[in-house]
mmCIF file of C-alpha atoms and ligand atoms in Angstrom:
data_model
loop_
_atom_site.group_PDB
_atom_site.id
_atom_site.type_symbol
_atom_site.label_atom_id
_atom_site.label_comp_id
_atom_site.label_asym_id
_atom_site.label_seq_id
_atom_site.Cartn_x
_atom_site.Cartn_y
_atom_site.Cartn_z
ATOM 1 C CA UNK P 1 -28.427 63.195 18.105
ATOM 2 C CA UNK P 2 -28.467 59.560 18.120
ATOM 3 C CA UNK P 3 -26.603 57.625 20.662
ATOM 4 C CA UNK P 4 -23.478 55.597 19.792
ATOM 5 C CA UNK P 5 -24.875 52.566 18.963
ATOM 6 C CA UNK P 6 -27.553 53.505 16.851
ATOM 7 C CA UNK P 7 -26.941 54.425 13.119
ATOM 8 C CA UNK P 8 -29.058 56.436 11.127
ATOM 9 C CA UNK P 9 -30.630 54.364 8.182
ATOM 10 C CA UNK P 10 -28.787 56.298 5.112
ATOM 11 C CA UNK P 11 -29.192 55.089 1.312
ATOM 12 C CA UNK P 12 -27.302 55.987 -2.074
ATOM 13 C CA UNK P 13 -27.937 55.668 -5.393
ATOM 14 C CA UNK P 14 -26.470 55.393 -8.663
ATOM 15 C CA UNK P 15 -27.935 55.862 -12.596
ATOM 16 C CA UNK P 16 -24.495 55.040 -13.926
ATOM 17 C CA UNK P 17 -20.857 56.874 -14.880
ATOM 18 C CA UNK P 18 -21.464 58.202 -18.273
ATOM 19 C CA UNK P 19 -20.207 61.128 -20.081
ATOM 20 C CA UNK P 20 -24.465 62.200 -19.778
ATOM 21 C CA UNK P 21 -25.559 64.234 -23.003
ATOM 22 C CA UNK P 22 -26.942 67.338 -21.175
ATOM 23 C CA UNK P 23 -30.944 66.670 -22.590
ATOM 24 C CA UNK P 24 -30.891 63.853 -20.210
ATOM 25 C CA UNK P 25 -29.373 65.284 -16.955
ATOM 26 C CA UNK P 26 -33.271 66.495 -15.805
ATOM 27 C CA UNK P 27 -34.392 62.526 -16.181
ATOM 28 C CA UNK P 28 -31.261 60.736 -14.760
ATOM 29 C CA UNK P 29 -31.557 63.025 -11.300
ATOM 30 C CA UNK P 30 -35.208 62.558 -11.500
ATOM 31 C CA UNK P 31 -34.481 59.253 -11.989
ATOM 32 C CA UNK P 32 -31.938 58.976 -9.291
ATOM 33 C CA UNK P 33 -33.742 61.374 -6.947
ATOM 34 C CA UNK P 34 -37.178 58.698 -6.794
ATOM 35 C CA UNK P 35 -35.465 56.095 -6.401
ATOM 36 C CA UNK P 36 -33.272 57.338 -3.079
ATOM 37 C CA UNK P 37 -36.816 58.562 -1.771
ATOM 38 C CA UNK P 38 -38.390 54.968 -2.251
ATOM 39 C CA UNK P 39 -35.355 53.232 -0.555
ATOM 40 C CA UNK P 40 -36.000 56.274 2.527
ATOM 41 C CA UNK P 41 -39.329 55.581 3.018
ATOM 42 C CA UNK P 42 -38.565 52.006 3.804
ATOM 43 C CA UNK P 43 -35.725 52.718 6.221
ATOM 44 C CA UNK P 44 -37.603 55.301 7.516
ATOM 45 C CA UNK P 45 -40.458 52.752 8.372
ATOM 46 C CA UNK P 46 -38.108 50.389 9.702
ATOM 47 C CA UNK P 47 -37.654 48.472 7.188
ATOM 48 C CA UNK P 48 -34.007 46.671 5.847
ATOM 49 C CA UNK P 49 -31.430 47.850 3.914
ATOM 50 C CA UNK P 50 -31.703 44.783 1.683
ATOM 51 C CA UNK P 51 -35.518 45.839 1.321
ATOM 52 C CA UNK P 52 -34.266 49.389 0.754
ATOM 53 C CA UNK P 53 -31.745 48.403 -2.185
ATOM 54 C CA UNK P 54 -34.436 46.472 -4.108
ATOM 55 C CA UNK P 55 -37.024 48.903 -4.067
ATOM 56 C CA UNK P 56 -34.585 51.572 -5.166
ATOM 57 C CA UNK P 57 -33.303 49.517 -7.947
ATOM 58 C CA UNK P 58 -36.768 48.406 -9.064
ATOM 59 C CA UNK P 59 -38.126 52.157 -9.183
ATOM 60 C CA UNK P 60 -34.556 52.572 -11.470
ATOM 61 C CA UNK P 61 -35.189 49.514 -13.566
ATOM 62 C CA UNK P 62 -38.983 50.966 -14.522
ATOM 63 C CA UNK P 63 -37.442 53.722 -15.541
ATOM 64 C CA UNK P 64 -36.532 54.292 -19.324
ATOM 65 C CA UNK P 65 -34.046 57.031 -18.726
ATOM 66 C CA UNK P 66 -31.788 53.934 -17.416
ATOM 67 C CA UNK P 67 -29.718 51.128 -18.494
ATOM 68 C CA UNK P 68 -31.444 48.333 -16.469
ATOM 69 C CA UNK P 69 -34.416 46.794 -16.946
ATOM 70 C CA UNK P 70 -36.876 48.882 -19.373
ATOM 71 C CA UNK P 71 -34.381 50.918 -21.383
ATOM 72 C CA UNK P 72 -31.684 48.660 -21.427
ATOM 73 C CA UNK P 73 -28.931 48.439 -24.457
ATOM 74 C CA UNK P 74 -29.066 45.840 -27.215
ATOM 75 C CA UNK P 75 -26.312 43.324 -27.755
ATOM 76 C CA UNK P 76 -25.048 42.338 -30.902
ATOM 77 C CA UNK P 77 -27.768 39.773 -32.180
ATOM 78 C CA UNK P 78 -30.236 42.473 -30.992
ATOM 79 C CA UNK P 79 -31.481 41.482 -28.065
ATOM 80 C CA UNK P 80 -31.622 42.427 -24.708
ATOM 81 C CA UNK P 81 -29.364 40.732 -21.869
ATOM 82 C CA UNK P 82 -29.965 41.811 -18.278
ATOM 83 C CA UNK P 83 -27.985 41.508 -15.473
ATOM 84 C CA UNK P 84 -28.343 42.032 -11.283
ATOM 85 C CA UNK P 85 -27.112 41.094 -7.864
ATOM 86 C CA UNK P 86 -28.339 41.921 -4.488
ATOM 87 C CA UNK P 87 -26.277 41.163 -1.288
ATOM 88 C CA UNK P 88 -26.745 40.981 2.443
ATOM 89 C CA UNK P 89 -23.749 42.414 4.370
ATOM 90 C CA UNK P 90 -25.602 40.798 7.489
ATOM 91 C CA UNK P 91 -25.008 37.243 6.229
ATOM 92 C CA UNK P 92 -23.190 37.602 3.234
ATOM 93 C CA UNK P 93 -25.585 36.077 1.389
ATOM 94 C CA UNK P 94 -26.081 36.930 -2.292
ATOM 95 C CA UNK P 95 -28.965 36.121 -5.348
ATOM 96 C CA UNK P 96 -27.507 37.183 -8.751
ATOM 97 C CA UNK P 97 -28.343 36.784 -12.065
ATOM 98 C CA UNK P 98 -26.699 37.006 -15.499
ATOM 99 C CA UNK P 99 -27.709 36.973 -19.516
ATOM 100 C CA UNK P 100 -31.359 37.077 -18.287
ATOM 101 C CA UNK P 101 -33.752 38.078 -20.464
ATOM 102 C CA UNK P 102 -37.648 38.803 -20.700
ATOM 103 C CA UNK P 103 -38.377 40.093 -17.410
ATOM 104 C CA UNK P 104 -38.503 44.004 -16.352
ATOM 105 C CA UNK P 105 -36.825 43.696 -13.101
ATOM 106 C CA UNK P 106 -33.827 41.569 -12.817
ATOM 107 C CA UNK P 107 -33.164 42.297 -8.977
ATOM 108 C CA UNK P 108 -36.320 41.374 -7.917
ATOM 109 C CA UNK P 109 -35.509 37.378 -9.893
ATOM 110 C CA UNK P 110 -32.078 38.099 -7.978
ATOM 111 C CA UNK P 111 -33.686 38.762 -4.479
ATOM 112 C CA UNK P 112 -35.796 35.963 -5.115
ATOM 113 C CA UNK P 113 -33.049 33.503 -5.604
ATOM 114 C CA UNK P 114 -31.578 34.863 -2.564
ATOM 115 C CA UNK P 115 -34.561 34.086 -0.933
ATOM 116 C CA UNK P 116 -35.831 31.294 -1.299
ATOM 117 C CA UNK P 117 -32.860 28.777 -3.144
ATOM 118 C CA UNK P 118 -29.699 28.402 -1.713
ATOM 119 C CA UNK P 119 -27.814 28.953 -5.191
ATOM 120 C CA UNK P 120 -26.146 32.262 -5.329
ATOM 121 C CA UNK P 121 -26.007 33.269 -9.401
ATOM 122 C CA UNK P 122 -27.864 31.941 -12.243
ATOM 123 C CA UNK P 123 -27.300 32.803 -15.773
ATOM 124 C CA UNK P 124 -29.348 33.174 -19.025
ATOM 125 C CA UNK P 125 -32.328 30.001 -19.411
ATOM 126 C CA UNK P 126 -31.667 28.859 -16.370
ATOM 127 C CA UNK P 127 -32.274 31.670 -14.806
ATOM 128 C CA UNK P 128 -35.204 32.661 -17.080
ATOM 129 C CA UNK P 129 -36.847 29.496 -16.341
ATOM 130 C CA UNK P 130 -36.377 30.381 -12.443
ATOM 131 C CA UNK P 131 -38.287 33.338 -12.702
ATOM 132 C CA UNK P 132 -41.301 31.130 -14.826
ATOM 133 C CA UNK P 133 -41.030 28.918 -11.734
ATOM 134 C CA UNK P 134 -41.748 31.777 -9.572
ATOM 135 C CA UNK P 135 -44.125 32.906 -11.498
ATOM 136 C CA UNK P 136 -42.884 36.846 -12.425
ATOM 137 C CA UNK P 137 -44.153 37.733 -15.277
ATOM 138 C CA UNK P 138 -42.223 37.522 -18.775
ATOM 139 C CA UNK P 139 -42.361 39.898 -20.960
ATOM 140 C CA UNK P 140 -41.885 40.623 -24.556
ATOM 141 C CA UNK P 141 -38.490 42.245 -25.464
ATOM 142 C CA UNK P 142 -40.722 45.056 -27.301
ATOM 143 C CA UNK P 143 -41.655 45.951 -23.504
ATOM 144 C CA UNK P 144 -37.998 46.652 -22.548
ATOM 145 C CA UNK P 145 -36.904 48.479 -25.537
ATOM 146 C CA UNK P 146 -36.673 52.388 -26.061
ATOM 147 C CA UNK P 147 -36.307 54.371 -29.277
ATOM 148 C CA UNK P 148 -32.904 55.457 -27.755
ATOM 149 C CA UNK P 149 -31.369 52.041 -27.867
ATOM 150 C CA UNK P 150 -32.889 51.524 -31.072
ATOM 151 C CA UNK P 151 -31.395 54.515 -32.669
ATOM 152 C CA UNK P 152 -27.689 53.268 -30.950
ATOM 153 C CA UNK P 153 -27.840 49.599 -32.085
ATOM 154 C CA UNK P 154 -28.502 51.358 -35.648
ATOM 155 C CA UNK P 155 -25.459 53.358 -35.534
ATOM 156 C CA UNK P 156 -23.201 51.238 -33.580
ATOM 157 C CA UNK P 157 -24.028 48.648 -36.629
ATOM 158 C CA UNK P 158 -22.182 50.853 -38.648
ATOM 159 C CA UNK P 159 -18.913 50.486 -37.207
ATOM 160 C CA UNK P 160 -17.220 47.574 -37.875
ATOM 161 C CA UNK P 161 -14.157 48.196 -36.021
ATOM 162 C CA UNK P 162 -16.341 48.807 -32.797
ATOM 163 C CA UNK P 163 -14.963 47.842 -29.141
ATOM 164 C CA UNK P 164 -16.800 47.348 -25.865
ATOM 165 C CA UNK P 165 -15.268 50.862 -24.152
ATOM 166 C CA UNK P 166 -15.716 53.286 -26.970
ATOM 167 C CA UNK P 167 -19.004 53.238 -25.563
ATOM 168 C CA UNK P 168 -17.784 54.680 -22.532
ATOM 169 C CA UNK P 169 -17.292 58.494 -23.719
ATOM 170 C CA UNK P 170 -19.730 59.507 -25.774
ATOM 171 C CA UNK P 171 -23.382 57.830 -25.095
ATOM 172 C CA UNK P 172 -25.815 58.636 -21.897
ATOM 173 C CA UNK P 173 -26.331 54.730 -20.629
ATOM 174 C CA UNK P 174 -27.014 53.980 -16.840
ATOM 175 C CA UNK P 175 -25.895 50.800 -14.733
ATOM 176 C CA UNK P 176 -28.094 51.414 -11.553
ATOM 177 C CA UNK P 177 -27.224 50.636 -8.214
ATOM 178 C CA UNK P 178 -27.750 51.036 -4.640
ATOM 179 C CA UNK P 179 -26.507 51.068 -0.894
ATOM 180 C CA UNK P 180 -27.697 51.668 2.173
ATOM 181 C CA UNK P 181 -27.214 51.068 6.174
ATOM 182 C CA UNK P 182 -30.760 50.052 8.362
ATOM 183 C CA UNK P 183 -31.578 51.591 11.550
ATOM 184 C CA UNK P 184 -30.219 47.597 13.094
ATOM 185 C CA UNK P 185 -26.516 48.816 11.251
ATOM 186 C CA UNK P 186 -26.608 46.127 8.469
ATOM 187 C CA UNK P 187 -25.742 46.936 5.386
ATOM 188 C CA UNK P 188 -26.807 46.052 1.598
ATOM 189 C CA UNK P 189 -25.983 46.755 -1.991
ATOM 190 C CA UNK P 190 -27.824 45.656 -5.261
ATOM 191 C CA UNK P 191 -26.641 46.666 -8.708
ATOM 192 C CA UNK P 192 -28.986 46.180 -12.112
ATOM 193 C CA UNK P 193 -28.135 46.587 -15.433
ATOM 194 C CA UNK P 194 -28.319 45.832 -19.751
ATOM 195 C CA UNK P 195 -24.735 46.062 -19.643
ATOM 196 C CA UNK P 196 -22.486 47.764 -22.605
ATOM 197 C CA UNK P 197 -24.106 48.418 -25.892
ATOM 198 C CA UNK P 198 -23.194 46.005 -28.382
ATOM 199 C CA UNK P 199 -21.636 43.772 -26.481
ATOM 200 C CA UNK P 200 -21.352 39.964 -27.767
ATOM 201 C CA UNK P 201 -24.285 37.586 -26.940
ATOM 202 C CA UNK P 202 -23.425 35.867 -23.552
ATOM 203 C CA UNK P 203 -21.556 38.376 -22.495
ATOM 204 C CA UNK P 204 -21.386 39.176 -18.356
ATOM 205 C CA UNK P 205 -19.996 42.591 -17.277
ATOM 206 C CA UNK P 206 -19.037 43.473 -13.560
ATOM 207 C CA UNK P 207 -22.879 43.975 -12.275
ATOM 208 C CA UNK P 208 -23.509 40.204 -11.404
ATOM 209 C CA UNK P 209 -20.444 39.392 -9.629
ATOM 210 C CA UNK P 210 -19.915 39.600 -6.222
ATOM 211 C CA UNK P 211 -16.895 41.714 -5.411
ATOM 212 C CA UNK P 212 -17.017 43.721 -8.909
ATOM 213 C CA UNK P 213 -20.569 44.877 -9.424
ATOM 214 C CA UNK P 214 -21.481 45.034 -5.593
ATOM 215 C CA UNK P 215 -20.446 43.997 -2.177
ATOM 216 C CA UNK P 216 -21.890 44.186 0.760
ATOM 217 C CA UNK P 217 -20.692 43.321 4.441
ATOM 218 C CA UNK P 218 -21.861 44.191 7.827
ATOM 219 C CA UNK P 219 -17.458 44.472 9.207
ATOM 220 C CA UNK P 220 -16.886 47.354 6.583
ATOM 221 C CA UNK P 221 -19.931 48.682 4.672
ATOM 222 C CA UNK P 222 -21.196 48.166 1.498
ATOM 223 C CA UNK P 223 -20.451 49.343 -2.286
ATOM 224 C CA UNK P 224 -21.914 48.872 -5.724
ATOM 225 C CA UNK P 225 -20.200 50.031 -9.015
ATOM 226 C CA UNK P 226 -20.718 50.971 -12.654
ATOM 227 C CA UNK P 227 -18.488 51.711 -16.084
ATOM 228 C CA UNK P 228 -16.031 49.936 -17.809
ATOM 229 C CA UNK P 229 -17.052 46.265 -16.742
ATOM 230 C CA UNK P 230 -13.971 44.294 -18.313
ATOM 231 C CA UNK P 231 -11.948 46.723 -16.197
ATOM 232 C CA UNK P 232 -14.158 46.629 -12.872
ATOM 233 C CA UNK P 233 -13.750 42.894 -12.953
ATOM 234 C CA UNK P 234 -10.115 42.971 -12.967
ATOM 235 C CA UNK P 235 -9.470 44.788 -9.834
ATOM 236 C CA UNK P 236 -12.734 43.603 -7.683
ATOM 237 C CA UNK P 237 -13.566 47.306 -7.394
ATOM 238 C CA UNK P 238 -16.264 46.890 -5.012
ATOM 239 C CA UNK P 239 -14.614 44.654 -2.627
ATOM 240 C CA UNK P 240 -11.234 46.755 -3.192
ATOM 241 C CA UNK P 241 -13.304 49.999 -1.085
ATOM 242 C CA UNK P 242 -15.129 47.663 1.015
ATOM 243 C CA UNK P 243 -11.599 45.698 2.169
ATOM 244 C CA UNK P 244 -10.011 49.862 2.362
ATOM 245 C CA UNK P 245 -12.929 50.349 4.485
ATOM 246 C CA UNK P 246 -12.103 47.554 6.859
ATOM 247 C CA UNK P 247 -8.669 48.781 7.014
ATOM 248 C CA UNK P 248 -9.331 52.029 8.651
ATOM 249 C CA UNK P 249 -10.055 54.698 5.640
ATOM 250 C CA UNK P 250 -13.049 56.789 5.825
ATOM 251 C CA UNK P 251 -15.673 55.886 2.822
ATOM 252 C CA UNK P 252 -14.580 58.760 0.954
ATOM 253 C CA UNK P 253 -10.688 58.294 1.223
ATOM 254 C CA UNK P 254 -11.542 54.497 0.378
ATOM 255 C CA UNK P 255 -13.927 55.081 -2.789
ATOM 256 C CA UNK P 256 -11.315 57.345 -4.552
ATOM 257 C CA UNK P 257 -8.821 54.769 -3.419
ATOM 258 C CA UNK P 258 -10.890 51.882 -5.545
ATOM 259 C CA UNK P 259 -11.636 54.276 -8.645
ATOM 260 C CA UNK P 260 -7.524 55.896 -8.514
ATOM 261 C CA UNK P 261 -6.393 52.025 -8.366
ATOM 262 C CA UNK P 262 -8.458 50.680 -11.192
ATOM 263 C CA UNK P 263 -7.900 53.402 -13.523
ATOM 264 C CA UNK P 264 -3.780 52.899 -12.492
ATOM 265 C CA UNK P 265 -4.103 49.107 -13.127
ATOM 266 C CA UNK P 266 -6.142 48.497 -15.987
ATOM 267 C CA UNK P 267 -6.684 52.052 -17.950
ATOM 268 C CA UNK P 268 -10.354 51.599 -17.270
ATOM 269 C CA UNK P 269 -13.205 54.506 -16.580
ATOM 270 C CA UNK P 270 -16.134 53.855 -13.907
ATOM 271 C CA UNK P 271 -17.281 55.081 -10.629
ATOM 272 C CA UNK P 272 -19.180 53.914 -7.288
ATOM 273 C CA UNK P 273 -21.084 54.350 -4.443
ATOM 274 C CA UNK P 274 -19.743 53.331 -0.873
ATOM 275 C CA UNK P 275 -21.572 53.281 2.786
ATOM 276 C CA UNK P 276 -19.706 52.424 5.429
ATOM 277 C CA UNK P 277 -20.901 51.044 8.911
ATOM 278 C CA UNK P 278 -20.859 54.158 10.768
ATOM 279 C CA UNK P 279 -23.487 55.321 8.248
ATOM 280 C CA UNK P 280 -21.047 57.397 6.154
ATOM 281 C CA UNK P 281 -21.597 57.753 2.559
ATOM 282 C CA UNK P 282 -19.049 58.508 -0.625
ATOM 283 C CA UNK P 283 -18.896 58.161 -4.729
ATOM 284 C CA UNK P 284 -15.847 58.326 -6.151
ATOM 285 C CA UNK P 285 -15.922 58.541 -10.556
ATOM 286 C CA UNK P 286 -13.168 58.976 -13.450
ATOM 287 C CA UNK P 287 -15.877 59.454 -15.733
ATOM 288 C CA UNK P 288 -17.259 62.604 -17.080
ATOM 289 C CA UNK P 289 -20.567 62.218 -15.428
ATOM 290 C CA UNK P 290 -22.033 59.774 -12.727
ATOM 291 C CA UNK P 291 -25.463 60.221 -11.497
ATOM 292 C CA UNK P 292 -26.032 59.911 -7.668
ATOM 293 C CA UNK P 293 -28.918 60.743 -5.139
ATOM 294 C CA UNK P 294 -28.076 60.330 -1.370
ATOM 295 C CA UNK P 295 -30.207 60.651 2.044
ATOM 296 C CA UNK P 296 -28.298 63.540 4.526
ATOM 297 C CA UNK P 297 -27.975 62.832 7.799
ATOM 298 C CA UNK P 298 -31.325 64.852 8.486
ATOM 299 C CA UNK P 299 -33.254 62.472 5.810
ATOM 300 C CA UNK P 300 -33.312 65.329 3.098
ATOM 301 C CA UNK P 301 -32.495 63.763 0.028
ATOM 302 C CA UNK P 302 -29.403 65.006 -2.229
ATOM 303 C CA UNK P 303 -28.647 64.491 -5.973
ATOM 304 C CA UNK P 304 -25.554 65.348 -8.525
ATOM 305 C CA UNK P 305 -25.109 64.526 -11.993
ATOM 306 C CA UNK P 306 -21.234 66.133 -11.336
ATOM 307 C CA UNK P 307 -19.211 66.896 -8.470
HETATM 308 N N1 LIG F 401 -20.695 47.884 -15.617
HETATM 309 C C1 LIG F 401 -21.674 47.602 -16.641
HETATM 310 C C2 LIG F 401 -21.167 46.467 -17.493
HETATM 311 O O1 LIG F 401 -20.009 46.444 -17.833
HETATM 312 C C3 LIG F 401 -21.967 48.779 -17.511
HETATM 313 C C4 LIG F 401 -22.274 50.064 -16.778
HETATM 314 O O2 LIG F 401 -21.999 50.192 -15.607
HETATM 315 O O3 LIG F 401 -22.807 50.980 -17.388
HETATM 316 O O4 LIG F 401 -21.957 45.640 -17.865
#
């Protein structure tokens, strides 16, 4: 038992809020599953939670099974726009980046902005350019593409009446995104993704922006979201828990709070992942699916594709 003060480190990840196809449940928990132990093992060492976040959304962004990174969904023109945000709930200080493309790890250009600039978001050549200057490695778009997307940009070129949130029931996609509380009690979040299939070029979904895609802050705890991004935007989902959080609810109560108000407001589907800064973790979902893998409070590591 750990004395009052001290928190043990938790983490919890997301591989989006989907209605899954059932051939790809095995690889989004396996997916899901890695990537809580690789954000463990650095809490577990002492390291941060904004250390924690990145290397969880990294292992998720390497992985094809998910929308971020390699795997991610083709826009319109047929290419591949990335976007990511990583925040500190010790200093509220945040790197994000937006339209990005030719790199396989967006949060690790977003961490790096945090790091060592003091801008906060930076969108498509800009932000390319950036991660030239800091010499990560571009990549072809061949690198980042799977026959899966492929095979959707196909069909979805088919249907000329297409809109952004039919995307939302049928396909398997993944947003990624993590949170987690250090053994100090700060907290982080960092959310990574290709965004909605089809979408128009330029386009920015939720995932970048602070208070929609992730929030984190060291008063209440720290959330990071996924689904409908037009509708997450609206309502500021993650800073909506985070803010219900500060107000007294428990992370549960205050997740299902966030995903009940959006869907009330704006009609919209999604879910999210919430720790709070006692250490308590929740995901809340409208969706038919969301993929999440969490530490217990004795370090074993859980994972659900349903509740
Ligand atoms: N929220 C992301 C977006 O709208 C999509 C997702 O979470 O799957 O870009």
């Amino acid at each position: 038992m750990k004395g009052i003060l001290e928190v043990i480190p938790r983490i919890i990840v997301h591989g989006g809020a989907w209605k899954i196809a059932e051939e790809e449940h095995a690889g989004h928990m396996a997916g899901v599953r890695a990537a809580a132990e690789a954000g463990r093992a650095i809490l577990a060492a002492g390291g941060s939670a904004l250390d924690a976040v990145e290397r969880a959304v990294i292992v998720m962004e390497d992985d094809p099974a998910f929308d971020a990174g390699v795997g991610s969904v083709f826009n319109r023109a047929g290419d591949i726009e990335m976007d990511a945000i990583i925040m500190d709930g010790r200093t509220l200080k945040l790197g994000a980046v937006a339209a990005v493309r030719g790199i396989t790890n967006p949060v690790r250009l977003a961490r790096m902005l945090f790091d060592d600039t003091d801008h906060s978001l930076l969108v498509g050549e800009g932000a390319r350019r950036f991660a030239e200057e800091k010499g990560m490695r571009l990549c072809a778009q061949a690198e980042l593409t799977v026959p899966r997307e492929i095979e959707r940009f196909l069909r979805l070129q088919k249907m000329p009446d297409y809109r952004l949130s039919y995307e939302f029931t049928p396909d398997p996609q993944g947003t990624v995104g993590a949170v987690a509380i250090d053994a100090e009690g700060h907290v982080a979040a960092a959310t990574s993704t290709g965004g909605v299939a089809y979408k128009m070029p330029g386009r920015v979904g939720d995932s970048p922006l602070v208070g929609s895609g992730a929030y984190a802050d060291d008063l209440s705890g720290a959330a990071s979201a996924t689904g409908h991004g037009e509708s997450i935007m609206r309502v500021v989902l993650c800073k909506m828990a985070t803010d219900a959080v500060a107000r007294g609810l428990r992370a549960q109560q205050a997740a299902d709070l966030a995903i009940r108000t959006m869907f009330e407001r704006t009609g919209g589907y999604g879910g999210l992942i919430l720790v709070d800064r006692q250490g308590q973790v929740a995901f809340a979902y409208n969706t038919p699916h969301m993929t999440v893998a969490w530490t217990g409070e004795d370090g074993s590591i859980h994972a659900r594709i349903k509740a």
